[in-house]
mmCIF file of C-alpha atoms in Angstrom:
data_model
loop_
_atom_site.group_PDB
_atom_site.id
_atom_site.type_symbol
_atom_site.label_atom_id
_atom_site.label_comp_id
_atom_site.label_asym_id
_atom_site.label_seq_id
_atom_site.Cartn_x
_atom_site.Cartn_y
_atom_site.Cartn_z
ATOM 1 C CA UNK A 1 0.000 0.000 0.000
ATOM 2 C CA UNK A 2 1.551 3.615 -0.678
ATOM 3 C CA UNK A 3 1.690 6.014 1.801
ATOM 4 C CA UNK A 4 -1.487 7.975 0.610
ATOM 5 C CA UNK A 5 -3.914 4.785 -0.232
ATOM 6 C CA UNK A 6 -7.377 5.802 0.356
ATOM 7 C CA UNK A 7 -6.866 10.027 0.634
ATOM 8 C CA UNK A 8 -8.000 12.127 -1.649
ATOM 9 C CA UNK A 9 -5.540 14.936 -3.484
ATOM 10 C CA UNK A 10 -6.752 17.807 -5.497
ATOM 11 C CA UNK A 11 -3.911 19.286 -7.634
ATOM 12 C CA UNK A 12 -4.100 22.647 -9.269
ATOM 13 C CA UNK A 13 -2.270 23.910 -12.149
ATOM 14 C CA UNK A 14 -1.517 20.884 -13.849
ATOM 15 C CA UNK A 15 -2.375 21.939 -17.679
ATOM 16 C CA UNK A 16 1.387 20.945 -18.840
ATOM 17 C CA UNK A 17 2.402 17.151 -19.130
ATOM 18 C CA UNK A 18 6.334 18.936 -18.380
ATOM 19 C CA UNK A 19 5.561 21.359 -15.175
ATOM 20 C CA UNK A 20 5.264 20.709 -11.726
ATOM 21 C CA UNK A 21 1.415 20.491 -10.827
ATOM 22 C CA UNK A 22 1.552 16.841 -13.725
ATOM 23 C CA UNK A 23 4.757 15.449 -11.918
ATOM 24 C CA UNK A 24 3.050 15.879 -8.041
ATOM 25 C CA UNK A 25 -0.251 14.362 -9.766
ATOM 26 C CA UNK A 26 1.966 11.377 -11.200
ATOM 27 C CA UNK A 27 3.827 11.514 -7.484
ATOM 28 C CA UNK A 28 0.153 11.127 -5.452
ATOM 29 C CA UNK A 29 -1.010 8.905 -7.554
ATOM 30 C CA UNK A 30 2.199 6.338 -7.859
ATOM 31 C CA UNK A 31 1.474 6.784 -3.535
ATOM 32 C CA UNK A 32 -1.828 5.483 -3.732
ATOM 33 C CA UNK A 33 -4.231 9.021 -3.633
ATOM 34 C CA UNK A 34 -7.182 9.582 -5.874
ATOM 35 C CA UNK A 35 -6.979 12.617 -7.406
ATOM 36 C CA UNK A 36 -8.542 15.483 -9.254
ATOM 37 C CA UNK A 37 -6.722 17.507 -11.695
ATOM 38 C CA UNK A 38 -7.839 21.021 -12.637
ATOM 39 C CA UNK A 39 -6.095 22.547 -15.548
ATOM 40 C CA UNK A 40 -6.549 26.167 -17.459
ATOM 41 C CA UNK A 41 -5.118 25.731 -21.059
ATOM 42 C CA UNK A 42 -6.455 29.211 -22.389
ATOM 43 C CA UNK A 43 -3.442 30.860 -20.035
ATOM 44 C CA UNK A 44 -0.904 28.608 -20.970
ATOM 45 C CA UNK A 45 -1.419 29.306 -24.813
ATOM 46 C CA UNK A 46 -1.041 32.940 -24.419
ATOM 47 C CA UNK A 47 2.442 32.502 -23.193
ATOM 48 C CA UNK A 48 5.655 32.147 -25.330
ATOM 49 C CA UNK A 49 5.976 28.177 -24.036
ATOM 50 C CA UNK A 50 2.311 27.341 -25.446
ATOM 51 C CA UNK A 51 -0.515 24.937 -24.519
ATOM 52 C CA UNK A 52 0.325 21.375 -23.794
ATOM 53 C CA UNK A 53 -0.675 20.030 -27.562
ATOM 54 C CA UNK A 54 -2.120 17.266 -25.449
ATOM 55 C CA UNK A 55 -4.006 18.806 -22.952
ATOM 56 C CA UNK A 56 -4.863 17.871 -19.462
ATOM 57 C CA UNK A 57 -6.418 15.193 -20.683
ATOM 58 C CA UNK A 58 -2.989 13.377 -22.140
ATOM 59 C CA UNK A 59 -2.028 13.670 -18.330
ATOM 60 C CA UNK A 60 -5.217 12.002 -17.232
ATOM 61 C CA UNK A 61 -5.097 9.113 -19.536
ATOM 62 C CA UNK A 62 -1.500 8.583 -18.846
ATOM 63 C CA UNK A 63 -2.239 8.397 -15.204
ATOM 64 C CA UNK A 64 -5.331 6.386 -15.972
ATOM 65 C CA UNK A 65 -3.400 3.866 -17.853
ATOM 66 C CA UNK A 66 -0.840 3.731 -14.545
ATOM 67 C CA UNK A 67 -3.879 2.551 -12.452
ATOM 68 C CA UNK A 68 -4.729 5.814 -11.192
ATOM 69 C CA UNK A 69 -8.211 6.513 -10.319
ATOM 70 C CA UNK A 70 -7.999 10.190 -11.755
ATOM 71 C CA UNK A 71 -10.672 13.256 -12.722
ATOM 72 C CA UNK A 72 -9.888 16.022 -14.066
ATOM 73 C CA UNK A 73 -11.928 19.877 -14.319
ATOM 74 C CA UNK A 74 -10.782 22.794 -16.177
ATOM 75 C CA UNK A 75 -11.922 25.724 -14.625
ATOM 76 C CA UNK A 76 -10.388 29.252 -14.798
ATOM 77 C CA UNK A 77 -9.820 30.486 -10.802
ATOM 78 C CA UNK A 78 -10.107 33.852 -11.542
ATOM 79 C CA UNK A 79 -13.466 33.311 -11.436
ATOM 80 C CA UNK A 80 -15.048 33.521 -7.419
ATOM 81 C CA UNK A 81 -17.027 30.857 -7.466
ATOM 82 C CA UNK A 82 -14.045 28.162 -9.027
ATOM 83 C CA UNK A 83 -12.509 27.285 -6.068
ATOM 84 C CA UNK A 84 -16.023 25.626 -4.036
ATOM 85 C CA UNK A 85 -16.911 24.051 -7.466
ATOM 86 C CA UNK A 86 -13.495 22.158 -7.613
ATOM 87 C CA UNK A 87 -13.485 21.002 -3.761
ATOM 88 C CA UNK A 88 -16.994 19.918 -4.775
ATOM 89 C CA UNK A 89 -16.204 17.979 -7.541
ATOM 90 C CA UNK A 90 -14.030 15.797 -5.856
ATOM 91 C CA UNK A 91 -16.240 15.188 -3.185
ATOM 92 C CA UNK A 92 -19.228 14.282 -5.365
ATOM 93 C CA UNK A 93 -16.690 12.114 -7.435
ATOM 94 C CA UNK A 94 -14.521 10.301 -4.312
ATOM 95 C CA UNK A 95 -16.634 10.996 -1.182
ATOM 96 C CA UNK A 96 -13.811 13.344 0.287
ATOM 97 C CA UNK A 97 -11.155 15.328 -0.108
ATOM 98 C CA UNK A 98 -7.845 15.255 1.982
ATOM 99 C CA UNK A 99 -5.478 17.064 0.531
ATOM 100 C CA UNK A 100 -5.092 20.520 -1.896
ATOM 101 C CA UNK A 101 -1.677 21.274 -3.569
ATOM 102 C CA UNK A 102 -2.729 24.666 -4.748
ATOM 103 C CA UNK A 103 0.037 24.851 -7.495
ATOM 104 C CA UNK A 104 -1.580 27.172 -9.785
ATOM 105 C CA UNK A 105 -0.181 30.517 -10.926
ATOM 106 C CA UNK A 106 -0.715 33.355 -13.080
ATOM 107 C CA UNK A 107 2.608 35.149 -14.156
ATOM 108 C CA UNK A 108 3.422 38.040 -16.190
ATOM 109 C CA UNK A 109 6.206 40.260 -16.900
ATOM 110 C CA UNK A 110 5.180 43.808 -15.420
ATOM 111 C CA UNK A 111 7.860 45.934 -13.773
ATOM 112 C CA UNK A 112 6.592 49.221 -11.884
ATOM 113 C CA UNK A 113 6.407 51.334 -14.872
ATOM 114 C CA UNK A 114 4.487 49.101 -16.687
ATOM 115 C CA UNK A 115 2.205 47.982 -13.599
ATOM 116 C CA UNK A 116 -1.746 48.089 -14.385
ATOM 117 C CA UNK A 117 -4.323 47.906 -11.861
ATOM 118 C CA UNK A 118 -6.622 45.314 -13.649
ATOM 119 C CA UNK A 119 -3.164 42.984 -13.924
ATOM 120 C CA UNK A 120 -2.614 43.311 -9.873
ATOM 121 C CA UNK A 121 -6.648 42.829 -9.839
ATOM 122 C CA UNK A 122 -6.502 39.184 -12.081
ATOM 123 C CA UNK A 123 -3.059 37.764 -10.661
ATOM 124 C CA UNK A 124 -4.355 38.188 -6.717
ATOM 125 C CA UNK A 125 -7.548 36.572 -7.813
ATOM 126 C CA UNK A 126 -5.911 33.555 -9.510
ATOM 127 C CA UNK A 127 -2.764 33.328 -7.330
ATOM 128 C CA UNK A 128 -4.264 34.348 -3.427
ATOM 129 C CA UNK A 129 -8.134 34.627 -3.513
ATOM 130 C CA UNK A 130 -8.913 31.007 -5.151
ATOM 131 C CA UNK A 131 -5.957 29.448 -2.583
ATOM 132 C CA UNK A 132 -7.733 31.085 0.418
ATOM 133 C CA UNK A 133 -10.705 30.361 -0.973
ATOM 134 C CA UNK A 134 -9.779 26.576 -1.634
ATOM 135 C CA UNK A 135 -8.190 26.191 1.585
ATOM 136 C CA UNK A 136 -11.433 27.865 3.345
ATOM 137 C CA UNK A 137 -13.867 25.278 1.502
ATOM 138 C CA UNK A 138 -11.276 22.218 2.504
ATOM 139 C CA UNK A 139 -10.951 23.301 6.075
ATOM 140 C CA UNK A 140 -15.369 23.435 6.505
ATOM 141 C CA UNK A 141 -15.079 19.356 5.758
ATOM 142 C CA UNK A 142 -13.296 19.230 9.261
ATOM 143 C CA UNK A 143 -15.146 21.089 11.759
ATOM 144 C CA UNK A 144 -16.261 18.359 14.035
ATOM 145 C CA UNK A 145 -15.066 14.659 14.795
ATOM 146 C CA UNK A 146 -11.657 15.545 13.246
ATOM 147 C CA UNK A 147 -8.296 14.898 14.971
ATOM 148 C CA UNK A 148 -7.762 16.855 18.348
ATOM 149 C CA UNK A 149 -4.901 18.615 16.426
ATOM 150 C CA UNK A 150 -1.699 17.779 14.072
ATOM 151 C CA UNK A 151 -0.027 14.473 14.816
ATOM 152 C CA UNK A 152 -3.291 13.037 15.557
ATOM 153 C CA UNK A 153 -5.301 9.364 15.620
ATOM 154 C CA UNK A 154 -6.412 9.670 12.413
ATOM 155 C CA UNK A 155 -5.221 11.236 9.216
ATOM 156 C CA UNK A 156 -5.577 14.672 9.196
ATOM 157 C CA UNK A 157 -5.830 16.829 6.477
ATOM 158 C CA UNK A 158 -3.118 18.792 3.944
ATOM 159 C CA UNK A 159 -2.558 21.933 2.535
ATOM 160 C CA UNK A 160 0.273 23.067 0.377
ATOM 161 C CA UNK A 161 1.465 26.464 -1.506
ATOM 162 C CA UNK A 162 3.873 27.623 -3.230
ATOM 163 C CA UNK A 163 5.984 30.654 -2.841
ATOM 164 C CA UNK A 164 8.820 31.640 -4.989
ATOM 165 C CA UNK A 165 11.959 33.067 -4.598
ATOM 166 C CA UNK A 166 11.135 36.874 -4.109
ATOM 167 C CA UNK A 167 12.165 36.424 -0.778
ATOM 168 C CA UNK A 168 15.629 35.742 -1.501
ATOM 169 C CA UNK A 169 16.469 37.730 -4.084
ATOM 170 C CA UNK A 170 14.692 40.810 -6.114
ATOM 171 C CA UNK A 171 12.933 39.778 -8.921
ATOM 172 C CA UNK A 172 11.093 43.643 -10.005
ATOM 173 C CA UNK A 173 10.039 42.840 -13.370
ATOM 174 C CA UNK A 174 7.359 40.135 -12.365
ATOM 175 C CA UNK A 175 5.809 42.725 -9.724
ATOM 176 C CA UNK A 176 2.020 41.075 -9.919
ATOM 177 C CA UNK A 177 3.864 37.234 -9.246
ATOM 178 C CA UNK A 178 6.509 38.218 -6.735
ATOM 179 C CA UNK A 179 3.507 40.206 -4.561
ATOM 180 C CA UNK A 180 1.344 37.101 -4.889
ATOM 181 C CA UNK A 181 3.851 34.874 -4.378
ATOM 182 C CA UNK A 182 4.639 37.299 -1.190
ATOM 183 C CA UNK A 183 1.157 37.034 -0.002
ATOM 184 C CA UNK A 184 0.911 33.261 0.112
ATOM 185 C CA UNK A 185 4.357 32.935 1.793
ATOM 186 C CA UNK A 186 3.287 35.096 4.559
ATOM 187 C CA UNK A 187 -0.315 33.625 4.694
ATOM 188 C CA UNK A 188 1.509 30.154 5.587
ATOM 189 C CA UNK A 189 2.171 30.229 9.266
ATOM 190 C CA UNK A 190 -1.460 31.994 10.039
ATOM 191 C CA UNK A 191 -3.359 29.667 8.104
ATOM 192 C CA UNK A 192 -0.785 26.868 9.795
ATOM 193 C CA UNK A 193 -1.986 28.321 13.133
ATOM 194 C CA UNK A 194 -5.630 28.398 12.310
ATOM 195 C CA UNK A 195 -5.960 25.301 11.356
ATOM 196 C CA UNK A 196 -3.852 22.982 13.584
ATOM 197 C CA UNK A 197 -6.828 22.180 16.085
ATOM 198 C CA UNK A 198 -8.157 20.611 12.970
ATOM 199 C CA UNK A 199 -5.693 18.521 12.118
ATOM 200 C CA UNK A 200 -4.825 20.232 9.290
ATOM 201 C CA UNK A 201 -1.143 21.360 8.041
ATOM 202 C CA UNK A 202 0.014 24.139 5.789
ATOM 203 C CA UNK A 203 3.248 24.286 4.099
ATOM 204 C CA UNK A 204 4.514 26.222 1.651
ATOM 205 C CA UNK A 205 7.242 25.172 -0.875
ATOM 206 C CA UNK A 206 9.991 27.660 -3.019
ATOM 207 C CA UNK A 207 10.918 24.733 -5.867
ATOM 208 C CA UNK A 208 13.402 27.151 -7.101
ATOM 209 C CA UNK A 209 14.155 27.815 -10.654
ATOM 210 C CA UNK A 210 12.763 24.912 -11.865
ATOM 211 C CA UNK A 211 12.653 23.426 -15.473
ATOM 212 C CA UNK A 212 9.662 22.926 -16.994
ATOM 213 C CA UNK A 213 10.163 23.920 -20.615
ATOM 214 C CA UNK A 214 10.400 27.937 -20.900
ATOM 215 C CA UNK A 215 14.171 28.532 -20.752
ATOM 216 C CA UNK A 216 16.860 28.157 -23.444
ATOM 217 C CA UNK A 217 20.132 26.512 -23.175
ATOM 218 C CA UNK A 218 22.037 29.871 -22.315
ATOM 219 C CA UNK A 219 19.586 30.411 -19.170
ATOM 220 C CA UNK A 220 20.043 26.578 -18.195
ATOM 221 C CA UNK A 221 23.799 26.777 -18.394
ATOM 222 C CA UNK A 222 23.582 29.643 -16.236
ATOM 223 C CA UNK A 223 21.667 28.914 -13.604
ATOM 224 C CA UNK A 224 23.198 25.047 -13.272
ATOM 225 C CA UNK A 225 26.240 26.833 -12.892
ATOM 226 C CA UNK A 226 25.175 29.028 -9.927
ATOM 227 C CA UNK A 227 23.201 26.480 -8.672
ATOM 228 C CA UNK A 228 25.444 25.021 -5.824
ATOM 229 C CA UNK A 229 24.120 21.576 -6.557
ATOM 230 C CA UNK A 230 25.158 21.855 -10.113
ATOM 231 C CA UNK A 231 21.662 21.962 -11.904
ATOM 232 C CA UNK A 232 18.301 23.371 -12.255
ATOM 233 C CA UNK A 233 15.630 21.442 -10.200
ATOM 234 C CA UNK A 234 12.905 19.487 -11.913
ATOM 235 C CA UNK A 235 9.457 19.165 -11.361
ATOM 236 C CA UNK A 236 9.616 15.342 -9.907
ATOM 237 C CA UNK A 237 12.294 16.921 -7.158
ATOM 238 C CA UNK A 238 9.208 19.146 -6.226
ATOM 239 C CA UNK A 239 6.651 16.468 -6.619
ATOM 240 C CA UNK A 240 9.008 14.112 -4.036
ATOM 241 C CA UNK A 241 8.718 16.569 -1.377
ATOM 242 C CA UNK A 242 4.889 17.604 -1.917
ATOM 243 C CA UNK A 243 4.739 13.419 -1.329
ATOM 244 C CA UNK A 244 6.227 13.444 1.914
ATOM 245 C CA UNK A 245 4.243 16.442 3.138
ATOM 246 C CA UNK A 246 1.352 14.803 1.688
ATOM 247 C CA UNK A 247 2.121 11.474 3.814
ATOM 248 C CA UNK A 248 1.687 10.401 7.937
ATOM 249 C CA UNK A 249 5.250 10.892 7.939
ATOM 250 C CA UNK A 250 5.155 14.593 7.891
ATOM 251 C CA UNK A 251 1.592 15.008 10.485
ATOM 252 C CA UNK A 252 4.037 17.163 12.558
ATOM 253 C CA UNK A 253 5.488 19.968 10.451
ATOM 254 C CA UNK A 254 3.469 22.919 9.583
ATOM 255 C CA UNK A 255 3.450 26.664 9.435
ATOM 256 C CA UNK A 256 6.739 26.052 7.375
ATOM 257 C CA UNK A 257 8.035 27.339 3.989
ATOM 258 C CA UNK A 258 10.640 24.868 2.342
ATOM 259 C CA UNK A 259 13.228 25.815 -0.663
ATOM 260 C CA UNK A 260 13.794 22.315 -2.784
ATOM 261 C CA UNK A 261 16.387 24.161 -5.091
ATOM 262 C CA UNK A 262 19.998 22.054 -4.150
ATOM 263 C CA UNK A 263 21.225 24.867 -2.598
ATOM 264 C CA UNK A 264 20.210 27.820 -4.854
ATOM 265 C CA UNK A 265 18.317 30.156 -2.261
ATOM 266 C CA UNK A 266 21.295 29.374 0.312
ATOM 267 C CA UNK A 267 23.941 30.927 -1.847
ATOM 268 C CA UNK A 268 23.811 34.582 -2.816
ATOM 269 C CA UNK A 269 22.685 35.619 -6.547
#
């Protein structure tokens, strides 16, 4: 039996067979979770790296075909009412839901002299308001008979975000992202807090630059070289520790943010 047999994971963000939110899906589901995908293609085609010519789907019927017991719902989060109808869906479908991996993001290059309000306005919805909102609708299927806090009886429940790496180094061309990403970083320990008496943990992972298709060889041989451990980090060394924090194994450790980068946010760039 894997170390998540029986739980129930909803991913987010996993509209590219290459990124991160298809190689945690592939990770939960090699562990033993059900899981829902949601996916939002339309964003991904509007940036230079394209749509997945596959789709979400591709991902589903690859999992499918590894024995996973797999759903998938394409919604766009901007939209208020995305985040209940995706919790939803995986209850109707599996009964529960255990787990979110909020690993959606909307990114675009806007530096402060090219900052518009209705870009601030879209990337808070996408990137803060449907995680809070996700994590609020996950937390309402504990209130009563739940574990009496983390580290308890029975399996508790699991949150986890994603930050990036504005906190270690400037990054003032992606102003909408970085303050996002800022927001969810610093959300971590007080939703950690919160939620604890439920038996619920919240961790937040920085994956570091991380290669999932968009950079060209020049970038890669750049950043391998700073990278103290001598290469870019990959979506399954993101998915491996989203597994663990997923599992038993990790029912006492939250409020935390974790870099997975070989070393890159230690050493100064």
């Amino acid at each position: 039996m894997g170390t998540l047999t029986g739980r129930v994971v909803l991913v987010t963000g996993a509209s590219r067979r290459v990124a991160i939110g298809a190689a945690i899906a592939r990770r939960a589901v090699a562990d033993g979770a059900h899981v829902l995908l949601h996916s939002w293609a339309p964003f991904d085609a509007g940036q230079p790296w394209g749509a997945d010519p596959g789709g979400a789907e591709a991902l589903v019927d690859e999992l499918r075909q590894a024995g996973g017991d797999v759903e998938h719902l394409a919604l766009d989060l901007a939209d208020a009412d995305a985040p209940a109808r995706l919790v939803d869906a995986a209850v109707e479908r599996f009964g529960r839901l255990d787990a979110v991996v909020a690993n959606h993001a909307r990114g675009v290059d806007q530096d402060l002299e090219h900052l518009t309000a209705e870009e601030l306005d879209l990337t808070f919805a996408v990137n803060v308001r449907a995680t809070l909102l996700l994590v609020q609708r996950l937390a309402a299927r504990f209130e009563g008979g739940t574990p009496a806090g983390i580290g308890g009886d029975r399996p508790g429940g699991r949150v986890v975000l994603f930050t990036s790496g504005q906190y270690h180094g400037a990054m003032p061309g992606e102003l909408p992202y970085i303050a996002s990403k800022a927001a969810l970083h610093e959300l971590t320990t007080s939703l950690s807090v919160h939620l604890a008496p439920r038996g619920i943990t919240v961790n937040c992972i920085n994956p570091g630059p991380n290669d999932t298709g968009y950079a060209d060889d020049a970038m890669r041989a750049a950043v391998a070289a700073a990278n103290p451990g001598g290469r870019w980090s990959t979506p399954a060394d993101t998915a491996r520790l989203v597994g663990w924090l997923l599992s038993d194994e990790a029912g006492w450790v939250t409020g935390q943010t974790i870099a997975s980068d070989g070393g890159w946010s230690a050493a100064a760039h």
